[in-house]
Short mmCIF file of C-alpha atoms in Angstrom, two decimals:
data_model
loop_
_atom_site.label_atom_id
_atom_site.label_comp_id
_atom_site.label_asym_id
_atom_site.label_seq_id
_atom_site.Cartn_x
_atom_site.Cartn_y
_atom_site.Cartn_z
CA MET Y 220 0.00 0.00 0.00
CA THR Y 221 1.20 3.51 -0.79
CA GLU Y 222 2.51 5.50 2.18
CA LEU Y 223 -0.67 7.53 2.54
CA THR Y 224 0.62 9.70 5.35
CA LYS Y 225 2.79 11.42 2.73
CA LEU Y 226 -0.16 11.77 0.38
CA ASN Y 227 -0.59 15.17 -1.24
CA ILE Y 228 -4.13 15.18 -2.58
CA ASP Y 229 -4.63 17.38 -5.63
CA TYR Y 230 -8.13 18.84 -5.88
CA ARG Y 231 -7.40 21.01 -8.93
CA LEU Y 232 -9.49 20.57 -12.05
CA PRO Y 233 -8.02 18.01 -14.46
CA LYS Y 234 -6.77 19.20 -17.83
CA LYS Y 235 -8.95 16.81 -19.83
CA ASN Y 236 -12.72 16.48 -19.94
CA TRP Y 237 -13.94 13.60 -17.79
CA MET Y 238 -15.32 11.77 -20.83
CA ASP Y 239 -11.86 11.82 -22.35
CA THR Y 240 -10.18 10.40 -19.26
CA PRO Y 241 -10.46 6.59 -19.11
CA ALA Y 242 -10.52 4.80 -15.77
CA GLU Y 243 -7.08 3.77 -14.54
CA PHE Y 244 -7.27 0.61 -12.46
CA LYS Y 245 -4.86 1.10 -9.57
CA GLN Y 246 -3.77 -1.75 -7.32
CA GLY Y 247 -5.21 -1.48 -3.84
CA MET Y 248 -8.23 0.46 -5.09
CA PHE Y 249 -10.54 -2.40 -6.10
CA CYS Y 250 -11.73 -5.82 -4.98
CA HIS Y 251 -11.37 -9.24 -6.63
CA GLY Y 252 -14.03 -10.29 -9.11
CA SER Y 253 -16.85 -12.62 -8.11
CA LYS Y 254 -16.49 -16.41 -8.29
CA PRO Y 255 -18.80 -18.37 -10.60
CA LYS Y 256 -19.81 -20.86 -7.88
CA ASP Y 257 -21.23 -18.04 -5.76
CA LEU Y 258 -23.26 -16.55 -8.58
CA GLU Y 259 -24.52 -19.98 -9.62
CA SER Y 260 -25.71 -20.85 -6.13
CA VAL Y 261 -28.12 -17.89 -6.05
CA GLY Y 262 -29.08 -17.98 -9.74
CA PHE Y 263 -27.24 -14.82 -10.75
CA PRO Y 264 -26.59 -14.47 -14.51
CA ASN Y 265 -23.35 -14.95 -16.47
CA PRO Y 266 -21.16 -16.72 -13.89
CA ARG Y 267 -17.56 -17.20 -15.03
CA GLU Y 268 -13.96 -16.82 -13.95
CA TRP Y 269 -12.76 -13.27 -14.60
CA SER Y 270 -10.45 -10.67 -13.11
CA PRO Y 271 -10.71 -6.86 -13.06
CA LYS Y 272 -6.98 -6.77 -13.87
CA ASP Y 273 -7.48 -8.60 -17.18
CA GLU Y 274 -8.08 -6.80 -20.44
CA ASP Y 275 -10.75 -9.35 -21.41
CA TRP Y 276 -13.59 -9.58 -18.89
CA LYS Y 277 -15.20 -12.42 -20.87
CA LEU Y 278 -18.45 -10.55 -21.38
CA PRO Y 279 -21.36 -12.27 -23.12
CA GLU Y 280 -21.68 -11.32 -26.80
CA ASN Y 281 -24.90 -9.40 -26.25
CA TRP Y 282 -23.63 -7.58 -23.15
CA LYS Y 283 -24.63 -4.13 -24.42
CA GLU Y 284 -28.21 -5.22 -25.13
CA ILE Y 285 -28.40 -6.76 -21.64
CA ILE Y 286 -27.39 -3.47 -20.02
CA ILE Y 287 -29.67 -1.26 -22.14
CA GLU Y 288 -32.65 -3.55 -21.57
CA GLY Y 289 -31.79 -3.67 -17.86
CA MET Y 290 -31.83 0.12 -17.74
CA ARG Y 291 -35.17 0.17 -19.55
CA GLU Y 292 -36.73 -2.25 -17.08
CA ARG Y 293 -35.53 -0.25 -14.09
CA LEU Y 294 -36.59 3.07 -15.56
CA ASP Y 295 -40.08 1.62 -15.92
CA LYS Y 296 -40.07 -0.01 -12.49
CA TYR Y 297 -38.49 2.71 -10.35
CA ARG Y 298 -39.87 6.19 -10.81
CA SER Y 299 -37.09 7.53 -8.58
CA PHE Y 300 -34.44 6.21 -10.99
CA ARG Y 301 -35.86 8.12 -13.94
CA LEU Y 302 -36.31 11.20 -11.76
CA PHE Y 303 -32.71 11.08 -10.55
CA MET Y 304 -31.50 10.70 -14.14
CA ASP Y 305 -33.39 13.84 -15.26
CA ILE Y 306 -33.37 16.46 -12.52
CA CYS Y 307 -29.69 16.91 -11.57
CA VAL Y 308 -28.47 20.41 -12.52
CA ARG Y 309 -24.86 19.58 -11.63
CA CYS Y 310 -24.66 22.36 -9.05
CA GLY Y 311 -21.86 20.54 -7.22
CA ALA Y 312 -23.36 20.86 -3.74
CA CYS Y 313 -22.52 17.20 -3.17
CA ALA Y 314 -19.04 17.32 -4.70
CA ASP Y 315 -16.93 17.81 -1.59
CA LYS Y 316 -19.21 15.82 0.71
CA CYS Y 317 -18.07 12.37 -0.40
CA HIS Y 318 -15.33 10.86 1.74
CA PHE Y 319 -13.90 9.06 -1.30
CA TYR Y 320 -13.49 12.34 -3.17
CA ILE Y 321 -12.01 14.01 -0.09
CA GLY Y 322 -9.60 11.10 0.36
CA THR Y 323 -8.59 10.59 -3.27
CA GLY Y 324 -9.10 13.91 -5.08
CA ASP Y 325 -10.43 11.89 -8.03
CA PRO Y 326 -13.19 13.97 -9.70
CA LYS Y 327 -15.08 10.81 -10.65
CA ASN Y 328 -15.62 10.19 -6.96
CA MET Y 329 -17.66 13.36 -6.71
CA PRO Y 330 -21.20 12.01 -6.28
CA VAL Y 331 -22.46 14.21 -9.12
CA LEU Y 332 -19.83 12.86 -11.50
CA ARG Y 333 -20.11 9.27 -10.35
CA ALA Y 334 -23.82 9.51 -11.17
CA GLU Y 335 -22.96 11.16 -14.48
CA LEU Y 336 -21.11 7.99 -15.51
CA LEU Y 337 -24.53 6.30 -15.66
CA ARG Y 338 -26.55 9.39 -16.55
CA SER Y 339 -24.53 10.03 -19.72
CA VAL Y 340 -25.43 6.56 -21.05
CA TYR Y 341 -29.04 7.11 -20.06
CA ARG Y 342 -29.10 10.30 -22.15
CA LYS Y 343 -27.68 8.53 -25.18
CA TYR Y 344 -30.24 5.73 -25.27
CA PHE Y 345 -33.32 7.17 -23.55
CA THR Y 346 -33.53 10.91 -24.36
CA ALA Y 347 -34.22 12.67 -27.65
CA SER Y 348 -31.51 15.29 -27.09
CA GLY Y 349 -28.90 12.66 -26.31
CA LYS Y 350 -29.77 10.59 -29.36
CA ALA Y 351 -29.62 13.65 -31.64
CA LEU Y 352 -26.77 15.69 -30.15
CA GLY Y 353 -24.62 13.06 -28.46
CA LYS Y 354 -21.72 14.55 -26.48
CA LEU Y 355 -23.11 18.09 -26.84
CA ALA Y 356 -26.07 16.95 -24.74
CA GLY Y 357 -23.83 15.14 -22.23
CA ALA Y 358 -24.50 11.75 -23.79
CA ARG Y 359 -22.06 8.97 -24.68
CA GLU Y 360 -22.07 5.49 -26.15
CA LEU Y 361 -21.93 2.46 -23.91
CA THR Y 362 -18.56 0.87 -24.62
CA LYS Y 363 -16.45 -1.69 -22.80
CA GLU Y 364 -14.29 1.15 -21.49
CA VAL Y 365 -17.38 2.88 -20.09
CA LEU Y 366 -18.55 -0.39 -18.54
CA LYS Y 367 -15.22 -0.85 -16.81
CA GLU Y 368 -15.38 2.73 -15.58
CA TRP Y 369 -18.79 1.99 -14.07
CA TRP Y 370 -17.42 -1.05 -12.26
CA TYR Y 371 -14.36 0.79 -10.91
CA TYR Y 372 -16.29 3.74 -9.49
CA PHE Y 373 -19.57 2.16 -8.43
CA PHE Y 374 -17.43 -0.02 -6.18
CA GLN Y 375 -15.78 3.11 -4.80
CA CYS Y 376 -19.05 4.20 -3.22
CA THR Y 377 -20.27 2.94 0.14
CA GLU Y 378 -23.87 4.02 -0.51
CA CYS Y 379 -23.64 6.05 2.71
CA ARG Y 380 -26.00 8.82 1.48
CA ARG Y 381 -24.02 11.70 2.91
CA CYS Y 382 -24.23 13.40 -0.47
CA SER Y 383 -28.02 13.20 -0.43
CA VAL Y 384 -28.17 15.27 2.77
CA PHE Y 385 -26.73 18.23 0.87
CA CYS Y 386 -28.50 17.82 -2.49
CA PRO Y 387 -31.01 20.70 -3.01
CA TYR Y 388 -33.12 18.43 -5.26
CA GLY Y 389 -33.11 15.45 -2.90
CA ILE Y 390 -31.30 13.16 -5.32
CA ASP Y 391 -30.21 9.97 -3.60
CA THR Y 392 -26.95 9.19 -5.33
CA ALA Y 393 -26.65 5.96 -3.34
CA GLU Y 394 -29.72 4.69 -5.21
CA ILE Y 395 -27.91 5.44 -8.48
CA THR Y 396 -24.93 3.42 -7.30
CA MET Y 397 -27.29 0.59 -6.36
CA ILE Y 398 -28.84 0.60 -9.84
CA GLY Y 399 -25.38 0.74 -11.40
CA ARG Y 400 -24.36 -2.34 -9.43
CA GLU Y 401 -27.59 -4.12 -10.37
CA LEU Y 402 -26.83 -3.54 -14.04
CA LEU Y 403 -23.26 -4.77 -13.65
CA ASN Y 404 -24.60 -7.82 -11.83
CA LEU Y 405 -26.58 -8.73 -14.96
CA LEU Y 406 -23.21 -9.40 -16.60
CA GLY Y 407 -21.77 -11.32 -13.63
CA LEU Y 408 -19.61 -8.35 -12.71
CA ASN Y 409 -19.85 -8.48 -8.95
CA THR Y 410 -17.06 -8.66 -6.37
CA ASN Y 411 -15.96 -11.72 -4.47
CA TRP Y 412 -16.32 -9.95 -1.13
CA ILE Y 413 -20.02 -9.34 -1.84
CA ALA Y 414 -21.07 -12.37 -3.90
CA GLY Y 415 -19.42 -14.82 -1.48
CA PRO Y 416 -21.28 -13.64 1.65
CA VAL Y 417 -24.52 -13.40 -0.35
CA ALA Y 418 -24.21 -17.02 -1.44
CA ASN Y 419 -23.26 -18.18 2.05
CA CYS Y 420 -26.15 -16.33 3.64
CA TYR Y 421 -28.60 -17.71 1.11
CA LYS Y 422 -27.44 -21.29 1.61
CA LYS Y 423 -26.48 -21.42 5.30
CA GLY Y 424 -28.07 -18.36 6.92
CA ASN Y 425 -24.92 -16.34 7.62
CA HIS Y 426 -22.14 -14.62 5.70
CA LEU Y 427 -19.48 -17.15 6.66
CA GLY Y 428 -21.55 -20.13 5.57
CA LEU Y 429 -21.21 -21.82 8.95
CA GLU Y 430 -23.44 -24.69 10.00
CA PRO Y 431 -25.94 -24.35 12.89
CA HIS Y 432 -23.81 -26.40 15.30
CA THR Y 433 -20.80 -24.17 14.61
CA TYR Y 434 -22.84 -21.04 15.25
CA LYS Y 435 -24.12 -22.47 18.52
CA SER Y 436 -20.72 -23.69 19.70
CA THR Y 437 -19.14 -20.29 19.02
CA ILE Y 438 -21.71 -18.59 21.24
CA GLU Y 439 -21.08 -21.26 23.87
CA PHE Y 440 -17.39 -20.36 23.78
CA LEU Y 441 -18.33 -16.73 24.52
CA LEU Y 442 -20.47 -17.96 27.42
CA GLY Y 443 -17.38 -19.59 28.91
CA GLU Y 444 -15.53 -16.29 28.66
CA ILE Y 445 -18.40 -14.52 30.42
CA GLU Y 446 -18.38 -17.11 33.23
CA ASP Y 447 -14.65 -16.62 33.76
CA ILE Y 448 -15.16 -12.86 34.12
CA THR Y 449 -18.41 -12.76 36.11
CA GLY Y 450 -18.78 -16.20 37.70
CA ILE Y 451 -22.26 -16.39 36.19
CA THR Y 452 -23.46 -19.27 34.01
CA ILE Y 453 -25.68 -18.15 31.14
CA GLU Y 454 -27.81 -20.64 29.22
CA PRO Y 455 -29.49 -19.07 26.17
CA SER Y 456 -31.88 -21.06 23.98
CA PHE Y 457 -31.54 -21.81 20.29
CA ASN Y 458 -34.41 -22.37 17.83
CA ARG Y 459 -36.89 -22.51 20.71
CA LYS Y 460 -40.49 -22.33 19.63
CA GLY Y 461 -42.82 -20.15 21.67
CA ALA Y 462 -40.23 -17.65 22.90
CA GLU Y 463 -41.53 -14.09 23.07
CA ILE Y 464 -38.62 -12.57 21.15
CA LEU Y 465 -36.37 -13.68 18.29
CA PHE Y 466 -32.95 -12.07 18.58
CA VAL Y 467 -31.02 -11.58 15.33
CA THR Y 468 -27.58 -10.01 15.11
CA PRO Y 469 -24.89 -9.80 12.41
CA SER Y 470 -22.60 -12.81 12.33
CA GLY Y 471 -19.63 -10.46 12.76
CA ASP Y 472 -20.73 -10.05 16.38
CA VAL Y 473 -20.46 -13.79 16.90
CA PHE Y 474 -17.29 -14.59 14.97
CA ALA Y 475 -15.13 -11.46 14.73
CA ASP Y 476 -13.02 -9.38 17.09
CA PRO Y 477 -14.03 -6.84 18.46
CA GLY Y 478 -17.66 -7.68 17.62
CA ASN Y 479 -17.58 -10.75 19.86
CA TYR Y 480 -17.33 -8.49 22.92
CA THR Y 481 -20.54 -6.81 21.76
CA CYS Y 482 -22.15 -10.25 21.52
CA MET Y 483 -21.04 -11.02 25.06
CA GLY Y 484 -22.77 -7.80 26.04
CA TYR Y 485 -26.06 -8.96 24.54
CA LEU Y 486 -25.84 -12.29 26.35
CA MET Y 487 -25.11 -10.66 29.70
CA LEU Y 488 -27.87 -8.07 29.33
CA PHE Y 489 -30.55 -10.58 28.35
CA HIS Y 490 -29.57 -12.93 31.18
CA GLU Y 491 -29.74 -10.13 33.73
CA LEU Y 492 -33.20 -9.17 32.48
CA GLY Y 493 -34.47 -12.75 32.39
CA LEU Y 494 -35.61 -12.03 28.84
CA ASP Y 495 -37.77 -14.65 27.13
CA TYR Y 496 -35.87 -14.82 23.86
CA THR Y 497 -34.21 -17.26 21.51
CA TRP Y 498 -31.45 -17.27 18.93
CA SER Y 499 -31.92 -18.86 15.52
CA THR Y 500 -29.14 -20.91 13.96
CA TYR Y 501 -30.90 -20.61 10.60
CA ALA Y 502 -31.62 -16.88 10.46
CA SER Y 503 -28.15 -16.43 11.90
CA GLU Y 504 -27.31 -13.21 10.08
CA GLY Y 505 -28.72 -9.73 10.51
CA GLY Y 506 -26.54 -8.26 7.78
CA ASN Y 507 -27.80 -8.16 4.21
CA PHE Y 508 -25.10 -8.12 1.54
CA GLY Y 509 -27.83 -8.77 -0.99
CA TYR Y 510 -28.49 -5.06 -0.66
CA PHE Y 511 -25.18 -4.48 -2.46
CA THR Y 512 -26.14 -6.59 -5.47
CA SER Y 513 -29.82 -6.01 -6.26
CA ASN Y 514 -33.11 -5.14 -4.65
CA GLU Y 515 -34.38 -8.62 -5.40
CA MET Y 516 -31.47 -10.34 -3.64
CA ALA Y 517 -31.82 -8.06 -0.62
CA LYS Y 518 -35.50 -8.99 -0.48
CA ARG Y 519 -34.69 -12.70 -0.54
CA LEU Y 520 -32.19 -12.44 2.31
CA ASN Y 521 -34.44 -10.21 4.41
CA ALA Y 522 -37.24 -12.77 4.11
CA LYS Y 523 -35.35 -15.43 6.07
CA ILE Y 524 -35.54 -13.44 9.31
CA TYR Y 525 -39.30 -13.14 9.09
CA ALA Y 526 -39.76 -16.75 7.93
CA GLU Y 527 -37.87 -17.92 11.00
CA ALA Y 528 -39.86 -15.61 13.28
CA LYS Y 529 -43.02 -17.18 11.88
CA ARG Y 530 -41.70 -20.76 12.23
CA LEU Y 531 -40.72 -20.23 15.85
CA GLY Y 532 -43.95 -18.45 16.71
CA VAL Y 533 -42.32 -15.48 18.44
CA LYS Y 534 -44.16 -12.21 19.05
CA TRP Y 535 -41.55 -9.77 17.74
CA ILE Y 536 -37.94 -9.35 16.68
CA LEU Y 537 -35.09 -7.70 18.57
CA GLY Y 538 -32.08 -6.88 16.42
CA GLY Y 539 -28.44 -6.32 17.29
CA GLU Y 540 -25.98 -3.60 16.41
CA CYS Y 541 -25.95 -3.74 12.62
CA GLY Y 542 -25.99 -1.18 9.83
CA HIS Y 543 -27.56 -2.38 6.59
CA MET Y 544 -29.80 -4.83 8.46
CA TRP Y 545 -31.59 -1.82 9.86
CA ARG Y 546 -31.58 0.28 6.72
CA VAL Y 547 -33.23 -2.60 4.89
CA ILE Y 548 -35.79 -3.20 7.66
CA SER Y 549 -36.60 0.49 8.16
CA GLN Y 550 -36.69 1.65 4.54
CA TYR Y 551 -37.42 -1.36 2.36
CA MET Y 552 -38.82 -4.35 4.26
CA ASP Y 553 -42.45 -3.22 4.22
CA THR Y 554 -42.36 -2.77 0.45
CA TRP Y 555 -40.59 -6.05 -0.21
CA ASN Y 556 -41.86 -8.51 2.39
CA GLY Y 557 -44.13 -6.67 4.83
CA PRO Y 558 -46.01 -5.70 6.77
CA ALA Y 559 -45.32 -8.56 9.15
CA ASP Y 560 -48.91 -8.93 10.33
CA PHE Y 561 -48.32 -12.40 11.80
CA LEU Y 562 -46.19 -10.75 14.56
CA SER Y 563 -47.27 -8.44 17.37
CA ALA Y 564 -46.40 -4.78 17.74
CA PRO Y 565 -43.29 -4.80 19.97
CA VAL Y 566 -43.75 -4.04 23.66
CA SER Y 567 -40.86 -4.20 26.12
CA PRO Y 568 -41.61 -6.97 28.63
CA ILE Y 569 -39.44 -5.10 31.15
CA THR Y 570 -40.74 -1.52 30.94
CA GLY Y 571 -44.03 -1.89 29.08
CA THR Y 572 -42.92 0.63 26.48
CA LYS Y 573 -44.71 0.28 23.14
CA PHE Y 574 -42.26 0.80 20.28
CA GLU Y 575 -44.61 2.73 18.00
CA ASN Y 576 -41.95 3.13 15.30
CA ALA Y 577 -41.87 -0.68 14.89
CA LYS Y 578 -45.62 -1.27 14.50
CA SER Y 579 -45.22 -2.49 10.94
CA THR Y 580 -41.76 -4.09 10.84
CA LYS Y 581 -42.15 -5.66 14.31
CA ALA Y 582 -38.39 -5.22 14.78
CA VAL Y 583 -36.72 -3.13 17.48
CA HIS Y 584 -33.11 -1.99 17.46
CA ILE Y 585 -31.10 -3.04 20.51
CA ALA Y 586 -30.07 0.60 21.14
CA GLU Y 587 -33.73 1.62 21.41
CA PHE Y 588 -34.41 -1.31 23.70
CA THR Y 589 -31.48 -0.67 26.04
CA ALA Y 590 -31.94 3.11 26.16
CA ASP Y 591 -35.51 2.46 27.28
CA LEU Y 592 -34.29 0.14 30.04
CA ILE Y 593 -31.89 2.78 31.34
CA ARG Y 594 -34.53 5.50 31.14
CA TYR Y 595 -36.77 3.49 33.47
CA ASN Y 596 -33.90 2.55 35.79
CA LYS Y 597 -34.12 -1.18 35.07
CA LEU Y 598 -30.35 -1.78 35.09
CA LYS Y 599 -27.77 -1.44 37.84
CA LEU Y 600 -24.79 0.26 36.23
CA ASP Y 601 -21.32 1.19 37.42
CA PRO Y 602 -19.87 3.55 34.79
CA SER Y 603 -16.56 3.75 36.69
CA ARG Y 604 -15.74 0.33 35.26
CA ASN Y 605 -15.20 2.13 31.95
CA ASP Y 606 -13.03 4.86 33.46
CA ASN Y 607 -10.03 3.63 31.49
CA LEU Y 608 -11.88 4.77 28.38
CA LYS Y 609 -12.43 8.19 26.87
CA VAL Y 610 -15.15 7.53 24.35
CA THR Y 611 -16.41 9.16 21.19
CA PHE Y 612 -19.28 7.89 19.05
CA HIS Y 613 -19.32 7.19 15.33
CA ASP Y 614 -22.80 7.49 13.83
CA SER Y 615 -23.02 4.52 11.49
CA CYS Y 616 -24.40 5.68 8.13
CA ASN Y 617 -27.24 3.19 7.87
CA THR Y 618 -28.59 3.58 11.40
CA SER Y 619 -28.21 7.37 11.41
CA ARG Y 620 -29.13 8.70 7.97
CA GLY Y 621 -30.99 5.52 7.06
CA MET Y 622 -32.92 5.01 10.29
CA GLY Y 623 -32.70 8.17 12.39
CA ILE Y 624 -31.02 6.67 15.46
CA PHE Y 625 -28.99 9.54 16.90
CA ASP Y 626 -29.73 9.99 20.59
CA GLU Y 627 -30.28 6.46 21.92
CA PRO Y 628 -26.66 5.26 21.66
CA ARG Y 629 -25.38 8.53 23.10
CA TYR Y 630 -27.80 8.24 25.99
CA ILE Y 631 -26.58 4.72 26.68
CA ILE Y 632 -22.89 5.68 26.51
CA LYS Y 633 -23.35 8.64 28.86
CA ASN Y 634 -24.95 6.28 31.40
CA VAL Y 635 -22.28 3.58 31.21
CA CYS Y 636 -19.19 5.78 30.76
CA ASN Y 637 -17.98 8.85 32.64
CA HIS Y 638 -15.94 10.26 29.78
CA PHE Y 639 -17.69 10.98 26.49
CA TYR Y 640 -16.67 13.49 23.81
CA GLU Y 641 -18.33 14.40 20.53
CA MET Y 642 -16.49 14.78 17.27
CA PRO Y 643 -17.04 18.06 15.33
CA GLU Y 644 -20.72 18.68 14.61
CA ASP Y 645 -20.39 18.60 10.82
CA THR Y 646 -19.00 15.02 11.04
CA ILE Y 647 -21.72 13.40 13.17
CA ARG Y 648 -25.46 12.64 13.22
CA GLU Y 649 -27.08 13.10 9.78
CA LYS Y 650 -23.80 14.54 8.46
CA THR Y 651 -21.75 11.62 9.74
CA LEU Y 652 -18.68 10.56 7.80
CA CYS Y 653 -18.50 6.96 6.61
CA CYS Y 654 -16.01 4.33 7.76
CA GLY Y 655 -14.93 4.07 4.11
CA SER Y 656 -15.48 0.30 4.00
CA GLY Y 657 -19.23 -0.22 3.84
CA SER Y 658 -21.40 -1.71 1.08
CA GLY Y 659 -19.07 -4.69 0.72
CA LEU Y 660 -15.79 -2.79 0.41
CA ASN Y 661 -14.24 -4.12 3.64
CA ALA Y 662 -11.89 -6.54 1.88
CA SER Y 663 -8.11 -6.63 2.27
CA GLU Y 664 -7.05 -6.29 -1.35
CA ASN Y 665 -8.52 -2.76 -1.59
CA MET Y 666 -6.90 -1.47 1.59
CA GLU Y 667 -5.59 1.70 -0.02
CA LEU Y 668 -9.11 2.64 -1.11
CA ARG Y 669 -10.39 1.96 2.41
CA MET Y 670 -7.72 4.08 4.06
CA LYS Y 671 -8.34 6.95 1.64
CA GLY Y 672 -12.11 6.69 1.96
CA GLY Y 673 -11.87 6.58 5.75
CA LEU Y 674 -9.48 9.53 5.99
CA PRO Y 675 -12.21 12.14 6.77
CA ARG Y 676 -13.61 10.03 9.62
CA ALA Y 677 -10.10 9.40 10.92
CA ASN Y 678 -9.37 13.13 10.91
CA ALA Y 679 -12.44 13.77 13.08
CA VAL Y 680 -11.33 11.06 15.51
CA LYS Y 681 -7.83 12.52 15.51
CA TYR Y 682 -9.30 15.86 16.57
CA VAL Y 683 -10.91 14.45 19.74
CA ARG Y 684 -7.90 12.22 20.33
CA GLU Y 685 -5.60 15.24 20.44
CA LYS Y 686 -8.03 17.53 22.30
CA HIS Y 687 -9.52 15.13 24.85
CA GLY Y 688 -7.33 12.02 24.81
CA VAL Y 689 -10.08 9.84 23.30
CA ASN Y 690 -9.01 6.21 23.10
CA MET Y 691 -12.25 4.41 22.19
CA LEU Y 692 -14.46 4.78 19.12
CA ALA Y 693 -17.91 3.34 19.86
CA ASN Y 694 -20.49 2.47 17.19
CA ILE Y 695 -23.58 0.35 16.51
CA CYS Y 696 -22.58 -1.40 13.27
CA ALA Y 697 -20.80 -4.71 12.68
CA ILE Y 698 -19.12 -3.46 9.50
CA ASP Y 699 -17.75 -0.53 11.49
CA ARG Y 700 -16.42 -2.89 14.13
CA ALA Y 701 -14.73 -4.92 11.39
CA ALA Y 702 -13.44 -1.99 9.33
CA LEU Y 703 -12.59 0.81 11.76
CA PRO Y 704 -9.78 -0.95 13.69
CA ALA Y 705 -7.54 -0.95 10.61
CA LEU Y 706 -8.44 2.67 9.91
CA MET Y 707 -7.62 3.71 13.48
CA ASP Y 708 -4.39 1.71 13.54
CA TYR Y 709 -3.24 3.49 10.37
CA TRP Y 710 -4.39 7.07 10.93
CA VAL Y 711 -5.01 7.40 14.69
CA PRO Y 712 -2.93 4.83 16.62
CA GLY Y 713 -4.07 4.33 20.18
CA VAL Y 714 -7.81 4.45 19.46
CA ALA Y 715 -9.66 1.14 19.79
CA VAL Y 716 -13.14 0.26 18.47
CA ALA Y 717 -16.12 -1.14 20.37
CA GLY Y 718 -19.81 -1.79 20.06
CA VAL Y 719 -21.99 0.15 22.50
CA HIS Y 720 -23.16 -3.05 24.22
CA GLU Y 721 -19.60 -4.02 25.10
CA LEU Y 722 -19.51 -0.83 27.17
CA VAL Y 723 -22.93 -1.68 28.63
CA ALA Y 724 -21.67 -5.11 29.70
CA ASN Y 725 -18.60 -3.66 31.38
CA ALA Y 726 -20.79 -1.35 33.47
CA LEU Y 727 -23.58 -3.85 34.13
CA VAL Y 728 -23.69 -5.00 37.75
CA MET Y 729 -25.22 -8.47 37.56
CA LYS Y 730 -27.02 -10.24 40.37
CA GLY Y 731 -24.77 -12.90 41.89
CA GLU Y 732 -21.62 -11.90 40.03
CA LYS Y 733 -18.22 -12.26 41.60
CA GLU Y 734 -16.09 -9.15 42.01
CA ARG Y 735 -14.98 -8.22 38.57
CA THR Y 736 -11.31 -7.46 38.14
CA THR Y 737 -11.26 -7.08 34.36
CA ASN Y 738 -13.51 -5.82 31.60
CA LEU Y 739 -14.54 -8.06 28.72
CA ARG Y 740 -11.15 -7.58 27.06
CA GLY Y 741 -9.23 -8.68 30.13
CA GLU Y 742 -8.15 -5.15 31.00
CA PRO Y 743 -8.08 -4.19 34.72
CA ILE Y 744 -11.09 -2.31 36.11
CA LYS Y 745 -11.92 -0.75 39.45
CA SER Y 746 -13.81 -2.69 42.07
CA VAL Y 747 -17.59 -2.80 41.98
CA LYS Y 748 -19.22 -0.02 43.98
CA SER Y 749 -21.09 -1.18 47.05
#
């Protein structure tokens, strides 16, 4: 990877017109191509061995017709797509809002220009002015070079929607990226880091493709860790019919560090509450990588959670700290698979709170659930156990801009930690900066892209690190917990990453626990207050 700390980003206008500047595929800036076995397993078209580095992508002979017809179908199906293709005036309000443009200086990473890559082809084949005037009307032919440019830049967008916050016309450029990826998917041009988890989740229920017994045994390992720390034996149920609540969390919380500490937090919290809940080893994934391939695939993967809720006969769904799981449930589920009328409107069995926002989806975010518990004084908490931490909070794109969860995680953190500091106001809440690795970009082969895309977020963390001594970046997203450690290690050494419910578990005083000497990570803590 290039030594990015010496990077001198050039934001000056390029000498050539963007149409005359072909995409240059740079190592470290893109992911490996999808594997045919993964596409075949979910019925995706045109599976084959190919590599983005090769000159020949082995496209089907009628590839251009496939793309044009795919555009036609989506223009007819999605009114928003046609609207977004027509109404942009290229004012540039979004240009400097994208973390990939800020981190790379590449004009084609301006949201307006990334959208123009697709919009220019739309004009050529679907507008009278584009057909008649061509380049004068901002139109261009669909060529193999243009197709490759699409692939390179639509996979340099995390669909975070920050640009849409600033667009005066309300254009959602993330939706344009999603359509662009759908069209590429028609030709089998996906990435391995997306297609692999999609196939695994479709076949086995989780992104890693692990069998039910493996999922269960991994959680049992975490239970042993909890017993060593607290002296308390926890015995959760799996696939239990008749439980009140189905709990679904991203598999990254079960299998990946530091997400596994967040999972331990869930287990400890639910045990302390005596919650009537069950895990599913079949709907063992909250995340939805189908969302990064096509609307139809996202719909198929979302359906498994609700099918399992119906099979087990639960009343409602409680979901863990995940990003795109919640964007899909909050913004798309009702259209695709809902409303879930076979479930009950969620009511907290501990506080009696009716979660009015979840009347249709029947799914409550764990941050909402826990904030409600704290509000009604249902937990005994010792925030001094987190006194080794100075915490800031990263608003995960999907749960903030996509769901509107801003205050609940902050309320939780302020009740379980004594030292909390906000990053600058134009980098948080609805204006939050992305981790730079979402929407399936958290691979290892594109690490330079990730570090560049995450630079703006890292700069905001660096600010509170230098001003307040912040050493912990909390969040409520599994992708963030997987992606941000590398970003912090590179740009802001000394800042660790944690899920909010890891901090909750550290502070949670459990009935019958032994005196805790360490937090969940084995780090020394103060004695429990009497």
